[in-house]
Amino acid sequence: MTAPVLETRHVVRDYHVGGGMFGKARVVHAVKDASLKVERGKTLAIVGESGSGKSTLARILTMIDAPTAGELLIEGEAVDIRRHGVGKDLRRKVQMVFQNPYGSLNPRQKIGDVLAEPLAINTTMSAAERRERAQQMLRKVGLGPEHFNRYPHMFSGGQRQRIAIARALMLNPSLLVLDEPVSALDLSVQAQILNLLADLQDEFQLTYVFISHDLSVVRYIADDVMVMYLGDVMEQGTREEVFANPQHPYTRQLFAATPRADVDHIRARLAKRAAVPA
Ligand SMILES: Nc1ncnc2c1ncn2[C@@H]1O[C@H](COP(=O)(O)OP(=O)(O)OP(=O)(O)O)[C@@H](O)[C@H]1O
Ligand SMILES: [Mg+2]
């Protein structure tokens, strides 16, 4: 059996805050004990309210930050960024998409150059090849060659998120960690981006970690769900398990905050699916 694309074992991340002139030092246990596995082509959704540790975990998964304790494995390979750093090949395999791509797009850089840049840094492709690949990727995310020479401010929020996704895919990663990628978008645009992500996942066999506080989005995109609260993993399971029968009081409460119709719709669909023999 091949190794999962992503695995963590008992990951912990503490932050030491304060201790300067103002007050006592204290420790924030941002992530307490997170173990997870994501197989190739699957989506793990991480849900939880603000401050539950989702982005902290995302930074560990993307090797931006090291865990205080525990292990991270990418395609079965143990990663220790403190000890060994992260090689280019490994860095390439894992890419991140943020809620607000505008913050990470250089306002003076044309979109074509934004997309070609990772190729210039990481590959020996010629300028013509880079251009070709960037244009191809623009098409894949639903933009056209006419967008190639435009600047970030000339795009809508949804289009900018398409650009961020295209950039993340330029080096053929196996894993995308998406931190609230549609939370800043209008509902109709959210749906388009979610559909695009689903299509790209199928086409490139991509593995996703999808962070969201929105259960209706999670219901749509997740294979597995992990619920976090104040650094603790409260619940983990398949989408069906977690949505149809939330075990933990916190998860039930989270569901109670979700529009009733959503939960009913999910239950009905699961019941229908269960009734049809596989
Ligand atoms: N660099 C840091 N230094 C100190 N504390 C931090 C740091 N980053 C995060 N924290 C703390 O860790 C906890 C988890 O934060 P994190 O940003 O991971 O939550 P989150 O689930 O992503 O929240 P949100 O939904 O608001 O994005 C919070 O208490 C936060 O204040
Ligand atoms: Mg966050």
Short mmCIF file of C-alpha atoms and ligand atoms in Angstrom, two decimals:
data_model
loop_
_atom_site.label_atom_id
_atom_site.label_comp_id
_atom_site.label_asym_id
_atom_site.label_seq_id
_atom_site.Cartn_x
_atom_site.Cartn_y
_atom_site.Cartn_z
CA MET A 1 0.00 0.00 0.00
CA THR A 2 1.27 3.46 -0.79
CA ALA A 3 1.74 5.93 2.02
CA PRO A 4 -0.84 8.67 2.56
CA VAL A 5 0.11 11.96 0.92
CA LEU A 6 -0.10 13.62 4.30
CA GLU A 7 0.16 12.31 7.82
CA THR A 8 0.73 13.87 11.22
CA ARG A 9 1.32 12.03 14.46
CA HIS A 10 0.51 13.79 17.71
CA VAL A 11 1.46 17.23 16.47
CA VAL A 12 1.69 19.92 19.14
CA ARG A 13 2.38 23.63 18.70
CA ASP A 14 2.88 25.92 21.67
CA TYR A 15 3.49 29.64 21.50
CA HIS A 16 5.31 31.46 24.24
CA VAL A 17 3.86 34.91 24.59
CA GLY A 18 4.51 37.86 26.86
CA GLY A 19 7.26 37.81 29.41
CA GLY A 20 8.63 41.16 28.33
CA MET A 21 8.08 44.34 30.23
CA PHE A 22 4.35 43.79 30.25
CA GLY A 23 3.26 40.93 32.37
CA LYS A 24 3.97 37.29 32.84
CA ALA A 25 5.13 34.89 30.19
CA ARG A 26 2.54 32.31 29.31
CA VAL A 27 2.13 29.46 26.89
CA VAL A 28 -0.63 29.26 24.32
CA HIS A 29 -1.36 25.66 23.36
CA ALA A 30 -2.45 26.45 19.82
CA VAL A 31 -2.51 22.81 18.69
CA LYS A 32 -2.54 20.11 21.34
CA ASP A 33 -2.46 16.67 19.77
CA ALA A 34 -3.33 16.45 16.10
CA SER A 35 -3.03 13.16 14.26
CA LEU A 36 -4.40 12.86 10.75
CA LYS A 37 -3.97 11.05 7.46
CA VAL A 38 -5.05 12.12 4.00
CA GLU A 39 -4.90 9.71 1.08
CA ARG A 40 -4.15 10.83 -2.46
CA GLY A 41 -7.02 12.54 -4.23
CA LYS A 42 -8.99 13.08 -1.01
CA THR A 43 -10.05 16.16 0.89
CA LEU A 44 -9.74 16.59 4.62
CA ALA A 45 -11.73 19.53 5.94
CA ILE A 46 -10.60 21.15 9.17
CA VAL A 47 -13.43 23.01 10.87
CA GLY A 48 -13.53 25.11 13.97
CA GLU A 49 -14.26 28.55 15.25
CA SER A 50 -11.75 31.37 15.42
CA GLY A 51 -8.66 30.61 17.50
CA SER A 52 -9.08 26.84 17.39
CA GLY A 53 -5.65 26.30 15.82
CA LYS A 54 -6.54 25.71 12.18
CA SER A 55 -4.05 28.13 10.65
CA THR A 56 -1.36 27.07 13.10
CA LEU A 57 -1.79 23.49 11.92
CA ALA A 58 -1.83 24.68 8.29
CA ARG A 59 1.57 26.34 8.75
CA ILE A 60 2.95 23.09 10.11
CA LEU A 61 1.49 21.04 7.24
CA THR A 62 3.01 23.43 4.71
CA MET A 63 6.39 23.38 6.46
CA ILE A 64 6.31 27.10 7.12
CA ASP A 65 6.52 26.42 10.84
CA ALA A 66 7.84 23.50 12.89
CA PRO A 67 5.76 21.64 15.47
CA THR A 68 6.78 21.83 19.12
CA ALA A 69 6.36 18.06 19.22
CA GLY A 70 5.07 15.27 17.01
CA GLU A 71 5.76 14.17 13.47
CA LEU A 72 4.90 15.32 9.98
CA LEU A 73 5.13 12.93 7.03
CA ILE A 74 4.74 13.93 3.39
CA GLU A 75 4.22 10.99 1.04
CA GLY A 76 5.58 8.76 3.78
CA GLU A 77 8.74 10.78 4.27
CA ALA A 78 9.36 12.18 7.75
CA VAL A 79 9.92 15.94 7.64
CA ASP A 80 11.88 17.82 10.24
CA ILE A 81 12.35 21.41 9.14
CA ARG A 82 14.35 22.34 12.26
CA ARG A 83 16.93 19.63 11.77
CA HIS A 84 17.20 19.26 8.01
CA GLY A 85 15.42 22.22 6.51
CA VAL A 86 13.16 21.58 3.56
CA GLY A 87 14.56 20.60 0.17
CA LYS A 88 13.22 22.13 -3.03
CA ASP A 89 11.52 18.92 -4.11
CA LEU A 90 9.64 18.61 -0.88
CA ARG A 91 8.73 22.30 -0.82
CA ARG A 92 7.32 21.94 -4.32
CA LYS A 93 4.99 19.11 -3.33
CA VAL A 94 3.01 21.17 -0.85
CA GLN A 95 1.44 24.50 -1.73
CA MET A 96 -0.84 26.84 0.15
CA VAL A 97 -3.78 29.02 -0.86
CA PHE A 98 -4.89 31.78 1.50
CA GLN A 99 -8.17 33.56 2.14
CA ASN A 100 -6.94 36.80 0.69
CA PRO A 101 -4.71 36.25 -2.31
CA TYR A 102 -4.41 39.98 -2.85
CA GLY A 103 -2.02 40.14 0.08
CA SER A 104 0.33 37.70 -1.60
CA LEU A 105 0.17 39.12 -5.14
CA ASN A 106 2.70 41.78 -6.02
CA PRO A 107 0.63 44.71 -7.36
CA ARG A 108 3.32 45.56 -9.94
CA GLN A 109 3.67 42.07 -11.32
CA LYS A 110 1.65 40.99 -14.33
CA ILE A 111 -0.33 37.81 -13.82
CA GLY A 112 1.65 35.95 -16.47
CA ASP A 113 4.83 36.71 -14.55
CA VAL A 114 3.21 35.73 -11.24
CA LEU A 115 2.52 32.30 -12.70
CA ALA A 116 5.83 31.88 -14.51
CA GLU A 117 7.97 32.91 -11.54
CA PRO A 118 7.95 29.56 -9.69
CA LEU A 119 9.07 27.94 -12.94
CA ALA A 120 11.92 30.40 -13.37
CA ILE A 121 13.12 29.67 -9.83
CA ASN A 122 12.62 25.92 -9.74
CA THR A 123 13.01 24.61 -13.27
CA THR A 124 15.27 24.93 -16.28
CA MET A 125 12.38 25.77 -18.61
CA SER A 126 12.99 28.42 -21.23
CA ALA A 127 11.05 31.69 -21.13
CA ALA A 128 8.88 30.46 -24.00
CA GLU A 129 8.11 27.21 -22.20
CA ARG A 130 7.27 29.07 -19.01
CA ARG A 131 4.92 31.34 -20.89
CA GLU A 132 3.25 28.39 -22.55
CA ARG A 133 2.73 26.60 -19.25
CA ALA A 134 1.43 29.75 -17.54
CA GLN A 135 -1.12 30.25 -20.32
CA GLN A 136 -2.15 26.64 -20.11
CA MET A 137 -2.69 26.98 -16.37
CA LEU A 138 -4.71 30.18 -16.83
CA ARG A 139 -7.05 28.17 -19.05
CA LYS A 140 -7.29 25.39 -16.49
CA VAL A 141 -8.56 27.83 -13.86
CA GLY A 142 -11.08 29.40 -16.21
CA LEU A 143 -9.16 32.53 -17.22
CA GLY A 144 -7.96 33.39 -20.71
CA PRO A 145 -4.82 34.47 -22.56
CA GLU A 146 -6.14 38.05 -22.47
CA HIS A 147 -5.51 38.02 -18.70
CA PHE A 148 -1.85 37.22 -19.08
CA ASN A 149 -0.61 40.83 -19.17
CA ARG A 150 -2.97 42.27 -16.59
CA TYR A 151 -2.14 43.37 -13.04
CA PRO A 152 -3.75 42.00 -9.86
CA HIS A 153 -5.95 45.05 -9.24
CA MET A 154 -7.68 44.45 -12.59
CA PHE A 155 -9.31 41.26 -11.30
CA SER A 156 -12.32 40.48 -9.11
CA GLY A 157 -11.92 38.61 -5.83
CA GLY A 158 -13.01 35.35 -7.43
CA GLN A 159 -10.61 35.80 -10.33
CA ARG A 160 -7.77 36.56 -7.95
CA GLN A 161 -8.51 33.36 -6.09
CA ARG A 162 -8.35 31.53 -9.45
CA ILE A 163 -4.94 33.10 -10.00
CA ALA A 164 -3.76 32.03 -6.55
CA ILE A 165 -4.88 28.48 -7.30
CA ALA A 166 -3.14 28.55 -10.67
CA ARG A 167 0.07 29.75 -9.08
CA ALA A 168 -0.14 27.03 -6.44
CA LEU A 169 -0.43 24.43 -9.20
CA MET A 170 2.45 25.61 -11.39
CA LEU A 171 4.96 23.15 -9.96
CA ASN A 172 2.65 20.11 -9.95
CA PRO A 173 2.19 19.79 -6.20
CA SER A 174 0.52 16.74 -4.69
CA LEU A 175 -0.99 18.58 -1.74
CA LEU A 176 -2.81 21.90 -1.48
CA VAL A 177 -3.54 23.40 1.92
CA LEU A 178 -6.35 25.91 1.48
CA ASP A 179 -6.96 28.20 4.46
CA GLU A 180 -10.49 29.66 4.17
CA PRO A 181 -10.08 30.00 0.39
CA VAL A 182 -13.68 31.06 -0.31
CA SER A 183 -14.63 32.80 2.92
CA ALA A 184 -14.18 36.30 1.51
CA LEU A 185 -16.21 35.63 -1.64
CA ASP A 186 -19.89 36.04 -2.50
CA LEU A 187 -21.93 32.85 -2.34
CA SER A 188 -22.27 32.42 -6.11
CA VAL A 189 -18.54 32.94 -6.58
CA GLN A 190 -17.82 30.53 -3.73
CA ALA A 191 -19.71 27.84 -5.60
CA GLN A 192 -17.70 28.47 -8.77
CA ILE A 193 -14.40 28.25 -6.94
CA LEU A 194 -15.47 25.07 -5.12
CA ASN A 195 -16.44 23.52 -8.44
CA LEU A 196 -13.13 24.53 -9.94
CA LEU A 197 -11.27 22.96 -7.02
CA ALA A 198 -13.26 19.75 -7.42
CA ASP A 199 -12.48 19.61 -11.16
CA LEU A 200 -8.78 20.27 -10.62
CA GLN A 201 -8.68 17.62 -7.92
CA ASP A 202 -10.04 15.04 -10.33
CA GLU A 203 -7.82 16.07 -13.18
CA PHE A 204 -4.55 16.19 -11.24
CA GLN A 205 -5.30 13.69 -8.45
CA LEU A 206 -4.76 16.49 -5.95
CA THR A 207 -4.98 16.03 -2.21
CA TYR A 208 -6.58 18.89 -0.27
CA VAL A 209 -6.61 20.09 3.28
CA PHE A 210 -9.47 22.54 3.29
CA ILE A 211 -9.83 24.85 6.27
CA SER A 212 -13.17 26.46 6.86
CA HIS A 213 -15.53 27.61 9.55
CA ASP A 214 -18.48 27.14 7.18
CA LEU A 215 -20.18 23.77 7.43
CA SER A 216 -22.14 24.13 4.21
CA VAL A 217 -18.85 24.49 2.34
CA VAL A 218 -17.35 21.55 4.21
CA ARG A 219 -20.35 19.39 3.43
CA TYR A 220 -19.80 20.06 -0.24
CA ILE A 221 -16.08 19.49 -0.48
CA ALA A 222 -14.92 17.12 2.27
CA ASP A 223 -14.27 13.40 2.30
CA ASP A 224 -13.13 13.49 5.90
CA VAL A 225 -13.74 16.06 8.58
CA MET A 226 -11.72 17.09 11.61
CA VAL A 227 -13.27 19.43 14.15
CA MET A 228 -11.01 21.58 16.31
CA TYR A 229 -11.75 23.65 19.38
CA LEU A 230 -9.14 25.64 21.33
CA GLY A 231 -6.31 23.50 20.02
CA ASP A 232 -8.01 20.18 20.67
CA VAL A 233 -9.20 17.79 18.01
CA MET A 234 -12.79 17.25 19.14
CA GLU A 235 -13.92 14.87 16.45
CA GLN A 236 -12.63 13.13 13.35
CA GLY A 237 -14.28 10.90 10.79
CA THR A 238 -15.72 10.62 7.34
CA ARG A 239 -18.06 13.40 6.30
CA GLU A 240 -20.95 10.98 6.56
CA GLU A 241 -20.09 9.99 10.11
CA VAL A 242 -19.53 13.49 11.36
CA PHE A 243 -22.51 15.10 9.66
CA ALA A 244 -25.06 12.36 10.24
CA ASN A 245 -24.12 11.66 13.81
CA PRO A 246 -21.94 14.26 15.49
CA GLN A 247 -20.55 12.71 18.64
CA HIS A 248 -19.19 15.58 20.57
CA PRO A 249 -21.25 18.30 22.27
CA TYR A 250 -19.07 20.92 20.62
CA THR A 251 -19.76 19.49 17.16
CA ARG A 252 -23.47 19.38 17.86
CA GLN A 253 -23.32 22.98 18.94
CA LEU A 254 -21.44 23.87 15.77
CA PHE A 255 -24.18 22.18 13.78
CA ALA A 256 -26.83 24.00 15.72
CA ALA A 257 -25.28 27.22 14.46
CA THR A 258 -25.64 25.98 10.88
CA PRO A 259 -28.91 26.72 9.07
CA ARG A 260 -31.37 23.92 9.70
CA ALA A 261 -32.00 23.37 6.00
CA ASP A 262 -28.35 22.55 5.46
CA VAL A 263 -28.30 19.83 8.07
CA ASP A 264 -31.62 18.36 6.86
CA HIS A 265 -30.39 18.41 3.32
CA ILE A 266 -27.20 16.58 4.32
CA ARG A 267 -29.12 13.95 6.30
CA ALA A 268 -31.58 13.38 3.46
CA ARG A 269 -28.82 12.97 0.94
CA LEU A 270 -26.91 10.56 3.15
CA ALA A 271 -30.05 8.51 3.77
CA LYS A 272 -30.74 8.35 0.04
CA ARG A 273 -27.21 7.31 -0.69
CA ALA A 274 -27.29 4.62 2.01
CA ALA A 275 -30.48 3.21 0.49
CA VAL A 276 -28.86 2.67 -2.90
CA PRO A 277 -26.75 -0.49 -2.93
CA ALA A 278 -23.18 0.29 -3.98
N1 LIG B 1 2.54 33.57 16.19
C1 LIG B 1 1.78 33.41 17.27
N2 LIG B 1 2.19 33.77 18.50
C2 LIG B 1 1.41 33.61 19.58
N3 LIG B 1 0.19 33.05 19.56
C3 LIG B 1 -0.29 32.66 18.37
C4 LIG B 1 0.45 32.82 17.16
N4 LIG B 1 -0.27 32.32 16.12
C5 LIG B 1 -1.43 31.90 16.66
N5 LIG B 1 -1.45 32.09 18.00
C6 LIG B 1 -2.55 31.71 18.91
O1 LIG B 1 -2.83 30.35 18.70
C7 LIG B 1 -4.25 30.09 18.75
C8 LIG B 1 -4.70 29.48 17.44
O2 LIG B 1 -4.62 30.43 16.40
P1 LIG B 1 -4.91 30.10 14.87
O3 LIG B 1 -4.60 31.32 14.08
O4 LIG B 1 -4.23 28.85 14.50
O5 LIG B 1 -6.49 29.86 14.89
P2 LIG B 1 -7.51 29.67 13.68
O6 LIG B 1 -8.31 28.46 14.00
O7 LIG B 1 -6.80 29.70 12.39
O8 LIG B 1 -8.45 30.95 13.83
P3 LIG B 1 -9.20 31.82 12.68
O9 LIG B 1 -10.46 31.06 12.34
O10 LIG B 1 -9.51 33.11 13.39
O11 LIG B 1 -8.28 31.98 11.52
C9 LIG B 1 -4.88 31.43 19.07
O12 LIG B 1 -5.06 31.50 20.47
C10 LIG B 1 -3.84 32.43 18.61
O13 LIG B 1 -3.94 33.63 19.34
MG MG B 2 -6.92 30.98 10.69
#
